[in-house]
Tab-separated table of C-alpha atoms and ligand atoms in Angstrom:
chain	number	residue	atom	x	y	z
A	61	MET	CA	-23.767	-0.771	-7.381
A	62	THR	CA	-25.907	-1.154	-3.876
A	63	GLN	CA	-24.190	1.711	-1.117
A	64	ASN	CA	-21.119	-0.513	0.982
A	65	LEU	CA	-22.126	-1.746	3.998
A	66	VAL	CA	-18.929	-0.294	6.251
A	67	TYR	CA	-18.520	-1.591	9.899
A	68	LEU	CA	-18.301	2.051	12.731
A	69	ASN	CA	-17.394	0.668	16.308
A	70	GLY	CA	-19.535	-2.067	15.985
A	71	GLU	CA	-22.776	-0.873	13.816
A	72	TYR	CA	-23.179	-1.620	10.405
A	73	VAL	CA	-23.861	1.301	8.658
A	74	PRO	CA	-24.129	2.434	5.243
A	75	ALA	CA	-21.160	4.073	3.779
A	76	SER	CA	-22.582	7.820	3.112
A	77	GLU	CA	-24.364	7.565	7.040
A	78	ALA	CA	-20.372	6.839	9.061
A	79	LYS	CA	-19.946	9.481	10.840
A	80	ILE	CA	-17.743	9.907	13.080
A	81	SER	CA	-17.026	12.727	16.017
A	82	ILE	CA	-15.148	16.394	14.962
A	83	PHE	CA	-13.195	15.009	19.052
A	84	ASP	CA	-11.706	11.531	17.696
A	85	GLY	CA	-8.041	11.550	17.736
A	86	ALA	CA	-8.257	10.877	13.673
A	87	ILE	CA	-8.631	14.252	14.102
A	88	SER	CA	-7.852	16.249	16.465
A	89	LEU	CA	-4.169	13.964	17.181
A	90	GLY	CA	-3.679	12.891	13.269
A	91	MET	CA	-3.406	9.419	14.827
A	92	THR	CA	-4.928	6.467	12.999
A	93	VAL	CA	-3.344	3.338	11.930
A	94	THR	CA	-4.571	1.349	9.552
A	95	GLU	CA	-3.735	-1.025	6.833
A	96	SER	CA	-5.005	-1.400	3.093
A	97	THR	CA	-5.800	-5.292	1.484
A	98	ARG	CA	-7.692	-6.344	-1.346
A	99	THR	CA	-9.485	-9.270	-2.900
A	100	PHE	CA	-8.097	-10.867	-6.518
A	101	ALA	CA	-11.472	-12.799	-7.597
A	102	HIS	CA	-13.169	-12.065	-4.524
A	103	GLN	CA	-11.225	-13.556	-1.830
A	104	PRO	CA	-9.132	-11.729	0.263
A	105	PHE	CA	-4.863	-11.618	-0.314
A	106	ARG	CA	-2.923	-12.012	2.572
A	107	LEU	CA	-5.204	-10.638	4.666
A	108	ARG	CA	-3.651	-12.181	8.106
A	109	ASP	CA	0.011	-10.474	7.114
A	110	HIS	CA	-1.856	-7.907	6.798
A	111	LEU	CA	-3.769	-7.707	10.711
A	112	GLU	CA	-0.637	-8.878	12.164
A	113	ARG	CA	1.052	-6.107	10.263
A	114	LEU	CA	-1.951	-3.370	10.989
A	115	TYR	CA	-1.531	-4.919	14.731
A	116	LEU	CA	1.960	-4.405	15.767
A	117	SER	CA	1.633	-1.248	14.229
A	118	LEU	CA	-1.206	-0.240	16.764
A	119	LYS	CA	1.124	-1.991	19.356
A	120	ALA	CA	4.111	0.910	18.422
A	121	ALA	CA	2.068	3.766	18.839
A	122	ARG	CA	0.646	2.209	21.649
A	123	PHE	CA	-3.001	1.977	21.504
A	124	ASP	CA	-5.571	-1.038	20.842
A	125	ALA	CA	-8.424	-1.752	19.178
A	126	GLY	CA	-10.643	-3.150	21.796
A	127	MET	CA	-10.350	-6.808	20.148
A	128	MET	CA	-8.115	-9.445	19.245
A	129	LEU	CA	-6.556	-10.422	15.754
A	130	ASP	CA	-8.467	-13.525	15.329
A	131	GLU	CA	-11.816	-11.993	16.576
A	132	MET	CA	-10.671	-8.563	13.981
A	133	GLU	CA	-10.210	-11.381	11.481
A	134	GLN	CA	-13.787	-12.790	11.156
A	135	LEU	CA	-15.064	-9.467	11.788
A	136	THR	CA	-13.176	-8.798	8.373
A	137	LEU	CA	-14.685	-11.371	6.770
A	138	GLU	CA	-17.593	-10.864	7.919
A	139	VAL	CA	-17.902	-7.307	6.990
A	140	TRP	CA	-16.410	-8.387	3.312
A	141	GLU	CA	-19.144	-11.025	2.775
A	142	LYS	CA	-21.482	-7.779	3.895
A	143	ASN	CA	-20.992	-6.262	1.045
A	144	ARG	CA	-19.624	-8.638	-1.817
A	145	PRO	CA	-22.953	-10.236	-3.494
A	146	HIS	CA	-23.195	-6.468	-4.560
A	147	TYR	CA	-20.027	-7.006	-5.805
A	148	PRO	CA	-19.340	-8.062	-9.747
A	149	ALA	CA	-17.342	-10.985	-10.753
A	150	ASP	CA	-14.813	-8.717	-12.201
A	151	THR	CA	-14.654	-6.407	-10.180
A	152	ASP	CA	-11.960	-6.720	-6.689
A	153	ALA	CA	-12.017	-4.993	-4.024
A	154	TRP	CA	-10.163	-2.692	-1.251
A	155	ILE	CA	-10.140	-3.761	2.464
A	156	ILE	CA	-9.258	-0.853	4.203
A	157	HIS	CA	-9.322	-0.903	8.395
A	158	ASN	CA	-9.215	2.587	9.983
A	159	ILE	CA	-8.145	2.286	13.838
A	160	THR	CA	-7.495	5.220	16.297
A	161	PRO	CA	-7.148	5.892	19.830
A	162	GLY	CA	-11.241	7.095	19.932
A	163	GLN	CA	-12.541	10.893	21.622
A	164	TRP	CA	-9.157	12.752	22.812
A	165	VAL	CA	-10.333	15.555	23.749
A	166	PRO	CA	-7.605	18.786	22.609
A	167	SER	CA	-8.235	21.429	25.310
A	168	SER	CA	-6.997	19.303	27.602
A	169	GLY	CA	-4.689	16.977	25.386
A	170	GLN	CA	-6.638	13.903	28.145
A	171	LYS	CA	-8.396	10.968	26.831
A	172	PRO	CA	-11.609	10.524	28.766
A	173	PRO	CA	-11.287	7.486	30.673
A	174	GLU	CA	-14.417	6.465	29.265
A	175	SER	CA	-13.423	6.944	25.167
A	176	LYS	CA	-13.219	3.637	23.202
A	177	PRO	CA	-11.336	3.420	19.983
A	178	THR	CA	-12.842	3.886	16.644
A	179	VAL	CA	-13.095	1.137	14.099
A	180	MET	CA	-13.773	1.377	10.940
A	181	ILE	CA	-13.952	-1.482	7.859
A	182	VAL	CA	-14.439	-0.290	4.845
A	183	THR	CA	-13.957	-1.885	1.311
A	184	LEU	CA	-14.566	-0.424	-1.763
A	185	PRO	CA	-14.059	-1.306	-5.528
A	186	LEU	CA	-10.374	-1.828	-7.190
A	187	ASP	CA	-10.102	1.116	-9.838
A	188	LEU	CA	-6.760	-0.369	-11.782
A	189	SER	CA	-7.629	1.520	-14.923
A	190	TYR	CA	-4.589	4.466	-13.380
A	191	TRP	CA	-1.928	1.686	-12.955
A	192	ALA	CA	-2.471	-0.233	-16.578
A	193	GLU	CA	-0.334	1.468	-19.369
A	194	PHE	CA	2.443	1.256	-17.440
A	195	TYR	CA	2.315	-2.610	-17.039
A	196	ARG	CA	3.190	-2.198	-20.694
A	197	THR	CA	5.202	1.022	-20.881
A	198	GLY	CA	6.563	1.509	-17.207
A	199	CYS	CA	5.867	4.361	-15.491
A	200	HIS	CA	8.527	7.440	-14.723
A	201	ALA	CA	10.203	7.544	-11.015
A	202	VAL	CA	10.755	10.609	-9.931
A	203	THR	CA	12.794	12.299	-6.471
A	204	PRO	CA	10.669	15.223	-4.205
A	205	PHE	CA	12.293	17.895	-2.694
A	206	THR	CA	10.253	16.043	0.471
A	207	ARG	CA	12.148	13.217	2.199
A	208	VAL	CA	10.695	10.574	4.498
A	209	GLN	CA	10.793	11.642	8.270
A	210	PRO	CA	13.798	9.792	10.278
A	211	ALA	CA	12.658	6.501	11.199
A	212	GLN	CA	14.304	8.572	14.348
A	213	SER	CA	11.111	10.909	14.584
A	214	LEU	CA	7.663	8.245	13.669
A	215	ASP	CA	8.901	4.615	12.393
A	216	SER	CA	8.293	3.988	8.720
A	217	ARG	CA	7.107	0.352	9.803
A	218	ILE	CA	3.817	2.000	11.856
A	219	LYS	CA	1.043	2.489	8.626
A	220	ASN	CA	-0.805	5.325	9.547
A	221	ARG	CA	-2.876	7.247	7.720
A	222	SER	CA	-0.863	10.651	8.224
A	223	ARG	CA	-0.211	11.446	4.176
A	224	PHE	CA	0.523	14.980	4.554
A	225	LEU	CA	4.661	14.031	3.577
A	226	TYR	CA	3.957	11.623	1.079
A	227	THR	CA	0.652	13.938	-0.410
A	228	MET	CA	3.300	16.668	-0.918
A	229	ALA	CA	5.790	14.785	-2.112
A	230	GLU	CA	3.739	13.101	-5.389
A	231	SER	CA	2.630	16.869	-6.063
A	232	GLU	CA	5.688	17.875	-6.382
A	233	VAL	CA	7.062	14.904	-9.099
A	234	LYS	CA	3.560	14.960	-10.545
A	235	GLN	CA	4.633	19.587	-11.680
A	236	PHE	CA	7.206	18.074	-13.139
A	237	ASP	CA	5.824	15.091	-14.732
A	238	PRO	CA	2.081	14.873	-14.303
A	239	MET	CA	2.488	11.064	-14.974
A	240	ALA	CA	5.531	11.038	-12.731
A	241	GLN	CA	5.736	8.655	-9.239
A	242	SER	CA	7.333	9.306	-6.920
A	243	LEU	CA	10.559	7.957	-5.119
A	244	ILE	CA	11.133	9.747	-1.675
A	245	LEU	CA	14.621	9.296	-0.143
A	246	ASP	CA	14.807	9.705	3.068
A	247	THR	CA	17.320	12.258	4.943
A	248	ASN	CA	20.736	11.022	4.204
A	249	GLY	CA	20.094	10.741	0.427
A	250	PHE	CA	18.981	6.768	0.062
A	251	LEU	CA	16.126	5.040	-1.239
A	252	SER	CA	13.482	4.932	1.014
A	253	GLU	CA	9.515	4.853	-0.718
A	254	ASN	CA	6.621	5.837	-2.931
A	255	LYS	CA	3.755	7.501	-1.250
A	256	GLY	CA	1.857	4.502	-1.110
A	257	GLY	CA	4.653	1.275	-2.421
A	258	ASN	CA	8.186	0.303	-1.960
A	259	PHE	CA	10.583	0.559	-4.657
A	260	PHE	CA	13.137	-2.291	-6.094
A	261	LEU	CA	15.917	-1.754	-8.655
A	262	VAL	CA	17.518	-5.063	-10.819
A	263	THR	CA	20.672	-5.000	-11.456
A	264	LYS	CA	23.216	-7.400	-12.979
A	265	ASN	CA	20.026	-10.402	-12.526
A	266	CYS	CA	20.036	-9.540	-8.482
A	267	ILE	CA	17.511	-7.709	-7.539
A	268	LYS	CA	18.028	-4.770	-4.486
A	269	THR	CA	15.943	-2.768	-2.289
A	270	PRO	CA	15.823	-0.874	1.432
A	271	SER	CA	15.675	-2.424	3.567
A	272	THR	CA	12.848	-1.192	6.378
A	273	ILE	CA	14.803	1.619	8.527
A	274	ASN	CA	13.566	4.244	6.269
A	275	CYS	CA	10.567	2.131	4.029
A	276	LEU	CA	7.044	0.394	5.604
A	277	ASN	CA	7.197	-3.399	5.054
A	278	GLY	CA	5.220	-4.015	2.158
A	279	ILE	CA	2.623	-6.414	2.290
A	280	SER	CA	4.096	-6.980	-1.358
A	281	ARG	CA	7.307	-6.177	-1.069
A	282	GLN	CA	6.987	-9.575	0.772
A	283	THR	CA	5.755	-11.865	-2.108
A	284	ILE	CA	8.468	-10.002	-3.882
A	285	PHE	CA	11.183	-12.400	-2.032
A	286	GLN	CA	8.682	-15.363	-1.677
A	287	LEU	CA	8.896	-14.668	-5.375
A	288	ALA	CA	11.852	-14.250	-6.102
A	289	ASN	CA	13.282	-16.791	-3.544
A	290	GLN	CA	10.844	-19.267	-5.799
A	291	LEU	CA	12.344	-18.376	-9.105
A	292	GLU	CA	15.721	-17.990	-7.875
A	293	ILE	CA	16.463	-15.269	-8.473
A	294	PRO	CA	19.168	-13.555	-5.629
A	295	ILE	CA	17.592	-10.547	-3.854
A	296	GLU	CA	19.045	-8.046	-1.285
A	297	GLU	CA	18.400	-5.550	1.513
A	298	CYS	CA	20.603	-2.718	1.152
A	299	GLN	CA	21.014	1.208	1.185
A	300	LEU	CA	20.887	2.622	-2.395
A	301	LEU	CA	21.023	6.311	-4.134
A	302	PRO	CA	20.115	7.997	-6.974
A	303	TYR	CA	23.486	6.459	-8.981
A	304	ASP	CA	22.351	2.648	-8.269
A	305	VAL	CA	18.623	3.547	-9.909
A	306	THR	CA	19.862	5.878	-12.630
A	307	THR	CA	22.717	2.375	-14.087
A	308	ALA	CA	20.266	-0.250	-13.346
A	309	ASP	CA	18.516	-2.303	-15.980
A	310	GLU	CA	14.906	-2.378	-14.194
A	311	ALA	CA	13.311	-1.015	-11.467
A	312	PHE	CA	9.889	-1.056	-9.919
A	313	PHE	CA	7.227	-0.289	-7.737
A	314	THR	CA	4.680	-3.012	-5.286
A	315	SER	CA	1.900	-1.494	-3.762
A	316	THR	CA	-1.565	-3.520	-3.082
A	317	PRO	CA	-3.692	-2.415	-5.629
A	318	TYR	CA	-1.293	-3.450	-8.858
A	319	CYS	CA	1.328	-5.338	-7.248
A	320	ILE	CA	3.987	-4.285	-9.629
A	321	MET	CA	4.590	-1.390	-11.361
A	322	PRO	CA	7.181	-0.914	-13.853
A	323	ALA	CA	9.904	1.941	-14.128
A	324	THR	CA	11.673	2.728	-17.376
A	325	LYS	CA	12.988	6.510	-16.870
A	326	PHE	CA	14.200	8.081	-13.465
A	327	ASN	CA	14.197	11.584	-13.395
A	328	GLY	CA	14.866	12.189	-17.541
A	329	ILE	CA	16.974	9.221	-17.404
A	330	THR	CA	16.049	6.103	-19.284
A	331	VAL	CA	16.397	3.062	-17.163
A	332	GLY	CA	18.357	0.000	-18.391
A	333	ASN	CA	17.408	-0.045	-22.020
A	334	GLY	CA	13.786	2.102	-21.759
A	335	GLU	CA	11.785	-1.056	-22.012
A	336	VAL	CA	10.385	-3.377	-18.726
A	337	GLY	CA	12.668	-5.784	-18.306
A	338	PRO	CA	12.465	-9.557	-18.130
A	339	ILE	CA	12.394	-9.912	-14.701
A	340	THR	CA	10.472	-7.816	-13.802
A	341	ARG	CA	8.360	-9.055	-16.309
A	342	ASN	CA	9.429	-12.808	-14.518
A	343	LEU	CA	7.290	-11.743	-11.061
A	344	ILE	CA	4.641	-10.304	-12.954
A	345	SER	CA	3.864	-13.597	-14.042
A	346	ALA	CA	5.078	-15.395	-11.317
A	347	TRP	CA	2.890	-12.950	-9.111
A	348	SER	CA	-0.535	-13.248	-11.635
A	349	GLN	CA	0.249	-17.582	-11.313
A	350	LEU	CA	0.114	-17.074	-7.521
A	351	VAL	CA	-3.080	-15.369	-7.171
A	352	GLY	CA	-4.924	-17.550	-10.659
A	353	ILE	CA	-5.093	-14.115	-12.347
A	354	ASP	CA	-3.434	-12.335	-15.072
A	355	ILE	CA	-2.583	-8.728	-13.057
A	356	GLN	CA	-1.907	-6.606	-15.968
A	357	GLU	CA	-4.593	-8.079	-18.508
A	358	GLN	CA	-7.348	-7.595	-15.693
A	359	ALA	CA	-5.841	-3.990	-14.719
A	360	GLN	CA	-6.337	-3.159	-18.506
A	361	GLN	CA	-9.888	-4.809	-18.740
A	362	SER	CA	-10.899	-1.920	-15.751
A	363	GLN	CA	-9.430	0.626	-18.418
A	364	GLN	CA	-11.616	-0.861	-20.804
A	365	SER	CA	-14.887	-1.075	-19.231
A	366	LEU	CA	-14.602	3.249	-17.919
A	367	SER	CA	-13.571	3.864	-22.268
B	157	PLP	C1	4.250	4.750	2.265
B	157	PLP	C2	3.740	2.917	2.046
B	157	PLP	N1	5.028	2.167	1.788
B	157	PLP	C3	4.222	1.351	1.149
B	157	PLP	C4	3.231	0.968	0.410
B	157	PLP	C5	3.214	-0.735	0.229
B	157	PLP	O1	2.521	-1.740	0.992
B	157	PLP	P1	1.766	-2.743	1.001
B	157	PLP	O2	2.690	-3.467	-0.246
B	157	PLP	O3	1.089	-3.870	2.033
B	157	PLP	O4	0.695	-2.425	0.245
B	157	PLP	C6	2.463	0.962	1.397
B	157	PLP	C7	0.912	1.017	0.843
B	157	PLP	O5	-0.055	1.182	1.025
B	157	PLP	C8	2.460	2.451	2.074
B	157	PLP	O6	1.895	3.084	2.415
């Protein structure tokens, strides 16, 4: 595959030549607002929703991207169209936005007046092989020691690149089971989210998920609400405890790349009967119909093309 072209502050550059300053706010402040969108059959999925969330994150973080949302949308489609010819028909893409406040001099703690935001738009091939097996067998959800920060410190709805706590949480659970997926609690012990996904469980045919008081308002999460309504499955936001997962009939995570990742084990205990449940399977089928791609099949093909 020819090297991806990256959009960086008004220019297109090959990914290997895309560089930012060591004084950029991404580095000196750890301040990057981000989005990750995916394509299905090369069509960006819910791009407008991702960009609307990006602009809400920027507003809450008190810096801007230096352009209006419509312009960002056009630009994003342009970046994808430039790179798309290099993607084989069966390979979808990530479209990633990283926005920082630009230059920020650490010695003075000031933003120089001439500083402009740093805007990066990158596309990458979407390798789904890691998740292929989980559609069949489900994953093992494990609660780490690390907790998500309370909204009073950093609101989880701001999608940002500070991945320190999420990476700690993942490495803790992976020491316990190398294939485990973190199910992080908040500081009150309620379920929140995964390092890159939202969490749902099914009890007595009702889908339940934490409210966005302690987790990102995932675009995939929003798609689950849409599909649940379409399938007439009751769905509600509520406070959930580890007990609720242990006693649930089904459980799953959602995120942009894999859409739905079933969980059939929680902290070593079987969830339901230990198999991917009927409601989870219905949601995977409904999502596949929505995007015109068999999600599970695509991940399995991704796995086969590597083996
Ligand atoms: C912390 C966190 N929670 C949830 C999600 C899921 O969001 P989405 O469905 O928009 O991918 C992400 C996605 O990266 C995330 O980083």
